[in-house]
XYZ file of C-alpha atoms in Angstrom:
690
model
C -28.934 164.929 -29.538
C -30.719 164.385 -32.862
C -33.905 165.988 -34.122
C -37.165 164.056 -34.313
C -36.979 164.336 -38.118
C -33.521 162.707 -38.243
C -34.604 160.085 -35.736
C -37.527 159.161 -37.980
C -35.184 158.867 -40.995
C -32.819 156.617 -39.039
C -35.737 154.441 -37.953
C -36.951 154.226 -41.602
C -33.527 153.102 -42.876
C -33.167 150.642 -39.980
C -36.451 148.993 -41.005
C -35.190 148.758 -44.605
C -31.997 147.000 -43.454
C -34.029 144.539 -41.384
C -36.264 143.842 -44.388
C -33.175 143.050 -46.493
C -31.849 140.695 -43.783
C -35.072 138.631 -43.898
C -34.938 137.846 -40.182
C -37.642 135.789 -38.446
C -40.591 138.034 -37.463
C -39.975 137.595 -33.695
C -36.361 138.727 -33.947
C -37.362 141.623 -36.184
C -39.954 142.859 -33.671
C -37.461 142.651 -30.795
C -34.873 144.677 -32.699
C -37.443 147.345 -33.574
C -38.626 147.512 -29.979
C -35.121 147.601 -28.463
C -34.652 151.424 -28.484
C -38.067 151.935 -26.881
C -37.378 149.218 -24.309
C -34.030 150.821 -23.449
C -35.698 154.245 -23.037
C -38.432 152.745 -20.858
C -35.765 150.959 -18.832
C -33.907 154.233 -18.294
C -37.134 155.937 -17.183
C -37.907 153.074 -14.807
C -34.348 153.182 -13.445
C -34.582 156.959 -12.920
C -37.958 156.577 -11.191
C -36.613 153.840 -8.914
C -33.636 156.055 -8.035
C -36.084 158.843 -7.218
C -38.306 156.536 -5.133
C -36.886 153.039 -4.578
C -40.337 151.555 -3.837
C -41.363 152.349 -7.429
C -39.306 149.385 -8.661
C -42.080 147.142 -7.338
C -44.982 149.098 -8.854
C -46.193 147.493 -12.112
C -46.448 149.788 -15.109
C -44.645 152.703 -13.463
C -41.910 154.098 -15.711
C -41.971 157.835 -14.945
C -43.040 160.479 -12.441
C -46.505 160.855 -14.001
C -47.026 157.090 -13.786
C -45.915 157.166 -10.152
C -48.447 159.864 -9.282
C -51.220 157.973 -11.065
C -50.270 154.698 -9.357
C -50.254 156.362 -5.907
C -53.880 157.420 -6.423
C -55.328 154.455 -8.344
C -53.425 151.838 -6.287
C -53.410 153.743 -3.018
C -53.149 150.720 -0.713
C -50.230 149.180 -2.625
C -48.412 152.519 -2.737
C -48.772 153.362 0.954
C -48.047 149.803 2.083
C -44.739 149.748 0.198
C -43.723 153.198 1.423
C -44.682 152.405 5.038
C -42.692 149.154 5.032
C -39.669 150.824 3.458
C -39.549 154.091 5.396
C -40.639 153.290 8.949
C -39.119 150.929 11.492
C -41.821 148.627 12.870
C -41.877 146.663 16.116
C -44.717 144.553 14.688
C -45.856 144.674 11.046
C -49.324 145.934 10.095
C -51.896 143.508 8.680
C -54.392 146.008 7.178
C -53.211 148.954 5.107
C -56.405 151.001 5.156
C -59.860 150.807 6.705
C -61.598 154.095 5.949
C -65.074 155.457 5.328
C -65.010 159.225 4.836
C -68.800 159.509 4.983
C -68.638 158.366 8.639
C -65.338 159.997 9.525
C -63.713 156.584 9.961
C -59.998 156.744 9.172
C -57.670 153.868 10.099
C -54.262 153.167 8.562
C -51.721 150.382 9.123
C -53.816 148.512 11.680
C -52.050 145.764 13.581
C -48.737 147.568 13.291
C -46.729 148.659 16.317
C -43.891 151.175 16.365
C -42.396 154.011 18.371
C -42.116 157.457 16.799
C -39.060 158.516 18.827
C -37.220 155.371 17.706
C -37.974 156.301 14.091
C -36.801 159.882 14.666
C -33.729 159.171 16.801
C -32.529 155.644 17.616
C -32.246 154.351 14.083
C -30.109 157.367 13.095
C -27.961 157.060 16.214
C -27.142 153.495 15.098
C -25.799 154.739 11.749
C -24.647 158.347 12.273
C -24.666 159.306 15.982
C -22.612 162.488 15.512
C -24.726 163.912 12.683
C -26.251 167.242 13.722
C -29.975 166.813 14.353
C -30.919 170.303 15.563
C -29.445 173.747 15.080
C -31.035 176.074 17.589
C -30.994 179.582 16.093
C -31.386 181.456 19.352
C -32.860 184.952 19.523
C -29.364 186.365 20.038
C -27.781 186.487 16.536
C -24.718 184.329 16.038
C -25.270 182.254 19.181
C -26.599 179.099 17.533
C -26.274 175.788 19.370
C -26.007 172.386 17.666
C -27.230 169.036 18.995
C -26.273 165.698 17.451
C -28.666 162.782 17.147
C -26.882 161.090 20.048
C -27.267 164.155 22.262
C -30.916 164.609 21.316
C -31.665 160.942 22.067
C -29.989 161.224 25.475
C -31.958 164.383 26.298
C -35.198 162.753 25.136
C -34.575 159.675 27.292
C -33.805 161.776 30.364
C -37.050 163.751 29.926
C -38.966 160.524 29.261
C -37.638 158.934 32.442
C -38.438 162.088 34.418
C -42.020 162.079 33.121
C -42.415 158.372 33.939
C -41.020 158.858 37.424
C -43.427 161.763 37.948
C -46.383 159.527 37.081
C -47.038 160.324 33.413
C -48.265 157.146 31.755
C -49.281 155.812 28.394
C -52.400 157.558 27.080
C -51.934 160.732 29.146
C -51.683 164.085 27.360
C -48.880 166.481 28.335
C -49.284 170.178 27.498
C -46.073 171.873 26.309
C -45.904 175.681 26.452
C -42.386 176.473 25.248
C -40.603 178.506 22.565
C -38.696 176.707 19.797
C -35.728 175.117 21.551
C -34.074 171.682 21.761
C -35.703 170.903 25.115
C -39.140 171.528 23.603
C -38.359 169.015 20.828
C -36.983 166.553 23.390
C -40.173 166.978 25.437
C -42.327 166.192 22.407
C -40.241 163.139 21.595
C -40.146 162.064 25.259
C -43.941 161.933 25.226
C -43.855 159.697 22.155
C -41.149 157.598 23.838
C -43.320 156.671 26.827
C -46.643 156.511 24.972
C -48.110 159.842 26.117
C -49.680 162.308 23.698
C -48.545 165.919 23.592
C -50.467 169.156 23.213
C -48.048 171.896 22.165
C -49.544 175.342 22.737
C -47.929 178.284 20.957
C -45.954 180.223 23.562
C -47.647 183.487 22.669
C -51.145 182.505 23.709
C -52.729 184.239 26.691
C -53.336 182.527 30.022
C -57.018 182.230 29.138
C -56.316 180.570 25.780
C -53.740 178.259 27.375
C -56.083 177.214 30.203
C -58.855 176.414 27.732
C -56.517 174.092 25.820
C -55.160 172.462 28.998
C -58.690 171.718 30.216
C -59.911 170.385 26.886
C -56.851 168.113 26.570
C -57.346 166.989 30.210
C -53.643 167.430 30.931
C -52.297 166.808 34.418
C -48.744 167.807 33.450
C -47.519 171.034 31.846
C -43.950 171.733 30.654
C -42.750 175.320 30.267
C -39.727 177.633 30.673
C -39.119 180.486 33.066
C -39.060 183.100 30.303
C -39.125 183.223 26.550
C -36.862 185.477 24.474
C -38.122 186.874 21.189
C -37.031 189.904 19.222
C -34.884 191.076 22.118
C -37.819 191.029 24.533
C -38.400 188.786 27.543
C -41.751 186.977 27.671
C -42.973 185.790 31.067
C -44.086 182.274 30.144
C -43.985 180.779 33.649
C -46.138 183.671 34.892
C -48.672 182.937 32.135
C -48.749 179.248 33.089
C -49.233 180.130 36.770
C -52.257 182.217 35.836
C -53.618 179.578 33.451
C -53.462 176.611 35.834
C -55.496 178.443 38.447
C -58.539 177.457 36.396
C -57.214 173.957 35.588
C -57.920 171.774 38.629
C -56.594 168.653 36.873
C -53.039 170.020 36.628
C -50.887 168.289 39.224
C -47.409 169.417 38.185
C -45.636 172.049 36.094
C -42.113 171.210 34.905
C -40.059 174.398 34.547
C -36.877 174.735 32.482
C -34.590 177.777 32.528
C -34.230 179.641 29.215
C -32.718 182.688 30.946
C -30.811 183.096 34.207
C -33.640 185.021 35.831
C -35.286 183.171 38.755
C -39.081 182.843 38.879
C -41.372 182.051 41.814
C -41.832 178.291 42.277
C -44.814 176.687 44.003
C -45.321 173.229 45.501
C -46.756 172.166 42.141
C -43.625 173.202 40.213
C -40.731 170.880 39.358
C -37.339 172.143 38.150
C -36.405 170.446 34.871
C -32.821 170.296 36.126
C -33.975 167.087 37.829
C -33.674 165.359 34.459
C -29.875 165.448 34.798
C -30.205 162.679 37.399
C -32.125 160.434 35.004
C -30.700 157.587 32.949
C -29.848 158.180 29.287
C -31.674 154.966 28.350
C -35.473 154.950 28.277
C -37.405 151.897 27.102
C -39.655 152.931 24.178
C -43.338 152.012 24.339
C -44.721 149.849 21.520
C -47.558 152.002 20.173
C -50.395 150.955 17.901
C -50.485 152.731 14.554
C -53.730 154.500 15.462
C -52.822 155.506 19.025
C -52.933 159.274 19.537
C -49.617 160.990 18.800
C -50.633 164.584 19.530
C -53.445 167.105 19.786
C -53.088 170.467 18.090
C -55.644 173.193 18.530
C -56.686 175.337 15.596
C -59.209 178.108 15.212
C -62.831 177.129 14.764
C -65.531 179.107 12.969
C -67.489 179.166 16.228
C -64.545 180.725 18.074
C -64.040 177.556 20.156
C -60.671 175.987 19.267
C -60.703 172.506 17.735
C -58.303 169.939 19.176
C -57.361 168.022 16.050
C -56.051 164.511 16.666
C -53.131 163.025 14.738
C -52.017 159.446 15.210
C -48.696 157.629 15.155
C -47.749 155.812 11.957
C -49.756 157.579 9.272
C -48.820 161.073 10.374
C -45.099 160.285 10.719
C -44.964 158.579 7.330
C -46.724 161.436 5.561
C -44.603 164.134 7.248
C -41.409 162.279 6.282
C -42.433 161.613 2.688
C -43.594 165.165 1.995
C -40.458 166.591 3.606
C -38.296 164.425 1.367
C -40.058 165.030 -1.959
C -41.746 168.447 -1.815
C -38.506 170.161 -0.800
C -36.143 167.823 -2.676
C -34.312 167.059 0.561
C -31.126 164.969 0.332
C -28.850 163.541 3.019
C -26.509 166.211 4.327
C -28.833 169.137 3.596
C -29.650 171.714 6.276
C -33.407 172.275 6.396
C -34.555 175.698 7.608
C -38.236 175.908 8.486
C -38.793 179.135 10.454
C -42.239 178.216 11.810
C -42.902 177.990 15.538
C -43.261 174.492 16.979
C -46.669 175.545 18.304
C -48.146 175.286 14.797
C -48.587 172.271 12.528
C -45.816 173.535 10.227
C -43.395 173.364 13.146
C -44.599 169.877 14.081
C -44.313 168.464 10.562
C -41.339 170.355 9.105
C -39.222 171.416 12.093
C -39.571 168.202 14.060
C -41.161 164.997 12.774
C -40.577 165.085 9.009
C -36.902 166.117 9.105
C -35.974 163.920 12.079
C -37.681 160.860 10.590
C -35.479 161.427 7.517
C -32.295 161.882 9.573
C -32.022 165.517 8.535
C -30.393 168.524 10.165
C -33.259 170.854 11.064
C -33.214 174.474 12.262
C -35.237 175.804 15.211
C -35.763 179.549 14.812
C -36.472 181.412 18.055
C -36.391 185.019 16.819
C -38.267 187.261 14.345
C -37.529 188.112 10.681
C -36.533 191.682 11.547
C -34.484 191.242 14.735
C -32.024 192.799 15.081
C -32.584 193.989 11.510
C -34.391 192.875 8.311
C -31.379 190.780 7.269
C -31.878 188.211 10.049
C -33.143 185.350 7.854
C -30.395 185.773 5.275
C -27.640 186.166 7.871
C -28.875 182.845 9.269
C -28.859 181.260 5.812
C -25.239 182.335 5.341
C -24.037 181.209 8.796
C -25.856 177.862 8.879
C -25.529 177.153 5.127
C -29.243 176.413 4.849
C -30.263 174.482 1.724
C -34.069 174.587 1.971
C -35.786 177.656 3.416
C -39.491 177.457 4.353
C -41.353 180.580 5.496
C -44.652 182.457 5.399
C -45.838 184.870 2.670
C -46.552 187.475 5.356
C -42.888 187.501 6.371
C -41.800 187.647 2.721
C -44.073 190.654 2.105
C -42.753 192.311 5.262
C -39.140 191.899 4.151
C -39.953 193.034 0.618
C -40.855 196.419 2.145
C -37.266 196.837 3.332
C -35.796 196.383 -0.146
C -33.207 194.129 -1.780
C -30.046 195.316 -0.018
C -30.789 193.470 3.228
C -30.943 190.236 1.228
C -27.994 190.807 -1.088
C -25.765 191.670 1.845
C -25.483 187.942 2.643
C -24.244 184.862 0.778
C -27.257 182.693 -0.106
C -25.482 180.353 -2.491
C -26.276 177.347 -0.250
C -30.015 177.708 -0.970
C -31.518 175.107 -3.311
C -35.272 175.315 -2.624
C -37.508 178.088 -1.287
C -40.861 177.251 0.287
C -43.976 179.226 1.146
C -46.610 178.182 3.703
C -49.636 179.544 5.541
C -51.688 181.292 2.868
C -51.554 181.859 -0.899
C -48.522 183.937 -1.846
C -49.239 186.908 -4.091
C -47.410 187.226 -7.413
C -45.236 190.211 -6.428
C -43.964 188.497 -3.274
C -43.389 185.225 -5.184
C -41.353 186.966 -7.860
C -39.275 188.889 -5.300
C -38.661 185.700 -3.316
C -37.570 183.884 -6.480
C -35.587 186.695 -8.126
C -33.924 188.358 -5.124
C -33.737 185.729 -2.368
C -33.175 182.779 -4.688
C -31.163 184.676 -7.340
C -33.574 183.302 -9.945
C -32.128 179.783 -9.591
C -34.089 178.280 -6.672
C -37.535 176.812 -7.327
C -40.251 178.321 -5.121
C -42.661 175.697 -3.787
C -45.908 177.384 -2.788
C -47.386 174.681 -0.561
C -51.056 174.187 0.268
C -52.049 172.184 3.317
C -53.733 172.546 6.708
C -53.505 171.413 10.319
C -56.138 168.877 9.299
C -54.065 167.388 6.458
C -50.906 166.774 8.520
C -48.571 167.638 5.657
C -48.339 169.233 2.226
C -51.110 168.117 -0.145
C -50.610 170.357 -3.195
C -47.305 171.916 -4.275
C -45.269 172.509 -7.463
C -42.937 169.669 -6.502
C -42.310 166.788 -6.809
C -42.452 167.101 -10.584
C -40.463 165.891 -13.599
C -37.154 167.714 -14.167
C -37.718 171.001 -15.976
C -41.468 171.039 -15.346
C -43.245 174.378 -15.132
C -43.621 176.285 -11.875
C -46.269 178.992 -12.097
C -45.945 181.947 -9.684
C -48.503 181.935 -6.904
C -49.915 178.493 -7.686
C -49.764 175.361 -5.533
C -50.173 173.389 -8.790
C -49.720 169.622 -8.328
C -51.214 167.109 -5.879
C -48.762 165.102 -3.795
C -48.567 161.312 -4.015
C -51.795 159.660 -2.912
C -53.760 162.941 -2.977
C -56.739 163.197 -5.319
C -58.150 166.737 -5.260
C -61.563 167.462 -6.757
C -63.572 170.642 -7.246
C -67.260 170.630 -6.325
C -70.019 172.929 -7.503
C -72.739 174.415 -5.301
C -74.980 171.401 -6.002
C -72.380 168.975 -4.668
C -71.374 167.636 -8.088
C -67.765 167.062 -9.160
C -66.478 169.562 -11.722
C -64.503 167.543 -14.260
C -63.403 170.276 -16.693
C -60.282 172.366 -16.433
C -60.380 176.168 -16.283
C -63.007 176.024 -13.554
C -63.416 176.935 -9.875
C -65.169 175.268 -6.970
C -64.963 173.976 -3.422
C -61.724 172.052 -2.893
C -62.240 168.531 -1.582
C -60.018 165.453 -1.435
C -61.590 162.344 -2.902
C -59.861 159.645 -0.882
C -58.174 159.336 2.517
C -54.420 159.590 3.018
C -52.291 158.535 6.018
C -51.415 162.001 7.329
C -54.942 163.318 7.786
C -56.406 164.154 11.204
C -58.590 161.400 12.665
C -61.057 163.378 14.750
C -61.604 166.429 16.945
C -60.734 165.602 20.551
C -63.886 164.815 22.523
C -66.128 165.837 19.599
C -66.136 163.395 16.705
C -69.567 164.623 15.622
C -68.119 168.084 15.029
C -65.356 166.491 12.936
C -67.958 164.720 10.771
C -70.102 167.835 10.396
C -67.133 170.046 9.512
C -65.189 167.826 7.129
C -67.294 164.853 6.038
C -70.912 165.969 5.745
C -70.708 169.006 3.426
C -69.790 166.697 0.487
C -70.506 163.090 1.554
C -67.727 160.691 0.594
C -65.193 163.512 0.251
C -62.972 165.390 2.697
C -64.037 169.052 2.596
C -61.104 171.427 3.076
C -63.096 174.626 3.510
C -61.022 176.251 0.759
C -61.928 177.264 -2.756
C -59.643 176.571 -5.692
C -59.298 177.183 -9.416
C -58.071 174.496 -11.807
C -56.226 176.070 -14.726
C -56.546 174.993 -18.380
C -53.377 172.933 -17.811
C -54.909 171.177 -14.794
C -52.918 173.043 -12.129
C -54.529 174.081 -8.835
C -54.582 177.615 -7.460
C -56.011 178.188 -3.992
C -58.448 181.115 -4.003
C -58.888 181.321 -0.232
C -61.321 180.173 2.416
C -64.800 179.692 1.028
C -66.122 182.052 3.651
C -63.748 184.559 2.020
C -65.453 184.198 -1.361
C -67.499 187.279 -2.171
C -70.664 187.252 -4.225
C -70.410 190.500 -6.166
C -73.350 191.377 -8.400
C -73.975 187.684 -8.988
C -70.280 186.941 -9.592
C -68.305 184.794 -7.147
C -64.759 185.977 -6.621
C -62.101 184.949 -4.115
C -60.662 187.616 -1.858
C -57.170 186.273 -2.600
C -57.610 187.171 -6.272
C -58.418 190.805 -5.444
C -55.599 190.959 -2.883
C -53.134 189.687 -5.482
C -54.026 192.553 -7.827
C -53.965 195.185 -5.060
C -50.548 193.932 -3.896
C -49.139 194.446 -7.384
C -49.319 198.214 -6.829
C -45.717 199.405 -6.254
C -46.788 201.406 -3.183
C -48.614 198.529 -1.454
C -46.875 196.316 1.090
C -49.829 194.008 1.771
C -53.610 193.939 1.869
C -56.602 192.042 3.187
C -59.923 191.970 1.367
C -63.206 190.849 2.903
C -66.845 190.757 1.860
C -69.344 193.097 3.507
C -73.111 193.196 3.730
C -74.430 195.227 0.826
C -77.666 195.085 -1.142
C -75.846 194.526 -4.439
C -72.157 193.946 -3.739
C -69.634 194.449 -1.008
C -65.838 194.577 -1.106
C -63.811 196.151 1.697
C -60.032 196.382 1.355
C -57.493 197.024 4.099
C -54.220 198.268 2.618
C -50.781 198.699 4.227
C -48.446 200.960 2.269
C -44.699 200.668 1.885
C -42.581 203.156 3.786
C -41.547 204.690 0.452
C -45.134 205.460 -0.643
C -45.552 209.206 -1.141
C -48.919 209.530 -2.930
C -52.071 210.949 -1.421
C -54.552 208.324 -0.202
C -57.195 209.684 -2.565
C -54.899 209.195 -5.567
C -53.948 205.700 -4.393
C -57.603 204.769 -3.951
C -58.284 205.804 -7.531
C -55.210 203.940 -8.781
C -56.116 200.731 -6.938
C -59.679 200.747 -8.214
C -58.465 201.360 -11.762
C -56.032 198.422 -11.450
C -58.672 196.025 -10.071
C -61.109 197.133 -12.793
C -58.504 196.527 -15.492
C -57.125 193.221 -14.216
C -60.342 191.612 -12.919
C -63.509 193.596 -13.597
C -65.299 196.741 -12.466
C -67.595 194.730 -10.220
C -64.587 193.578 -8.179
C -63.461 197.104 -7.238
C -63.495 197.727 -3.474
C -66.386 199.820 -2.165
C -64.152 200.927 0.696
C -60.377 201.133 0.963
C -58.972 201.621 4.456
C -55.287 202.476 4.691
C -53.689 201.085 7.844
C -50.250 201.069 9.435
C -50.524 197.332 10.031
C -52.971 194.444 9.980
C -53.911 192.275 12.957
C -51.905 189.060 12.677
C -51.229 185.928 14.661
C -47.700 185.341 15.945
C -47.190 183.006 12.997
C -47.948 185.871 10.615
C -51.465 184.998 9.449
C -53.779 187.943 8.902
C -56.805 187.602 11.195
C -59.522 188.175 8.610
C -62.141 187.009 11.106
C -61.305 190.040 13.252
C -61.369 192.395 10.266
C -64.786 191.068 9.275
C -66.183 191.634 12.768
C -64.869 195.220 12.745
C -66.492 195.971 9.401
C -69.740 194.360 10.540
C -69.542 196.533 13.681
C -69.781 193.424 15.819
C -67.092 194.382 18.309
C -68.620 192.127 20.958
C -67.954 189.201 18.630
C -64.229 189.811 18.238
C -63.546 186.811 20.480
C -60.183 185.811 21.928
C -57.456 188.153 20.667
C -54.654 186.436 22.589
C -53.306 184.808 19.430
C -52.492 188.230 17.964
C -48.921 189.420 17.714
C -50.071 192.855 18.930
C -53.727 193.253 19.997
C -53.309 197.055 19.809
C -53.480 196.718 16.015
C -57.192 195.918 16.349
C -57.952 199.251 18.023
C -56.130 201.055 15.204
C -58.278 199.184 12.672
C -61.480 200.033 14.563
C -60.639 203.749 14.643
C -59.630 203.745 10.978
C -62.869 201.997 10.017
C -64.965 204.667 11.750
C -63.240 207.351 9.698
C -63.699 205.460 6.412
C -67.401 204.708 6.784
C -68.011 208.251 7.998
C -66.923 209.553 4.606
C -69.171 207.333 2.499
C -72.747 206.129 3.113
C -73.201 202.360 3.298
């Protein structure tokens, strides 16, 4: 390597030599340009190696150029990627036909394909014995592996069983199962025969399940006799029996056996063992690009779940591309996403993204602390996981137990660490990077939603050696153009500013509508900022142009005329050595209102009064006095969903004393936590006038 000064001297003397040679001007210019042309050629070659389609993109000679091209030439970019990465039965004739102001989103029209063929058959043709799934069962050390050939055969058997039982193209099958190979095969079997699926997290109550079955208009439900999680048996078949009592459309319930324990069977029930009689070949349906692939229900601000609709080609392409580039996945890697298949993360990064890329993907059935807090890292060592993708809540939970549980296991296989579900606070990020990743694995803090289908903002992909800032999502993915909007609906163009996070143009992976309620889709996502997709989140754009998610906009507090995100206060509170995690919400107050729920580490030995003073001093010093909590409630635990998300909606209702408005608590990991919060709140507000 030579310094820029020496390079300039060499270039100067080279020009002098050319002058002395008196060459024709054309030859002289070519010789002067040659080093730059070689460098540009190397950059173009490296970019094409990184993404082969880039070789056909004019003017693209580096990663930054590729990102710019994907946004400014969106149709050309997505057309090339779709042709190169998906197997089509019939090619598409129109890349994009979208109008965000009307909620009209169509991609790859005219094209026909089958998702299961893209996830299974094409890999079976080239590498049938490659491991597709590793089922990390609840019982430690009892993992089961399935090859692509075995998974295709299982999928075809389930598909033939569904067809024989009357499930047809366009129907929607509800799946209420824990993470297991048969659940994945059931999802893929639906795609095989042209049915949509509606996977419901196998922790929902009978009432929540029945509501989703009715809204999806399912006539068929697939479940297991019992689930196993954290050493406990969960009576899933019993829950389904209760749910379908209020679902007159349900004609049949297919029941698989996860345990050896028999369960009562009715005339409506069908033993999944029947699939063993089915053929291992199942003709795939040719599906239109915009046919429904699945429904997935997510919480709505009204309390009524929204059945978001994702379609075939665009969703699969986006899940595959983000899986490949955000996590730097390469052939032969073992991808460990520990999300449940009942959430969008499980759909995109346990099932569709990895399988479309021919990856080996892990299905995690257990909990992070069963049988002990070393479970994740024991699994990493045994399965030699290369990319690990988990939730900040789980990371904060494990941080409480200290470093020894991590260091006990060999994690040298890890190459990338991922975070998903909510913004990760700085302390958890640094522990994840320093302890879990030994300071050598990049941490990709990903921002996305059920609505987006896949990761939209993340530190990677990025040029080699590029910065990664703790706790920041940072960079938009290919084809994503984020913008920040002010309260007047105008685009904020400067850096070092905050606003409502919107996306300025459509992308293939985005949801198309809300099932049976397109008007609600338009009002929620398209009307708040016409012409833009409104995410509902707030964000800050740093002086360098990086994005940091500040939380849901309904979690932005107006304090004494200052707008501040709850995530920013939580990040500061969580930096206290005695704090395990926190949740901050806004409260009704004539001037300001900040209420903080704080969970302490087991090692904390200070009095609550002293900790309250310390936390307020820290917030005052790191943010401002106006951001200090008016109330701090210390709690043993926070109410969370089974996926680990803190239920801030519930906390807000408790603080507002609207206990009748708590809504459905069936998504909670332990509803008893809510009663603890209610009792703690009464004690806190009794000490201090509101």
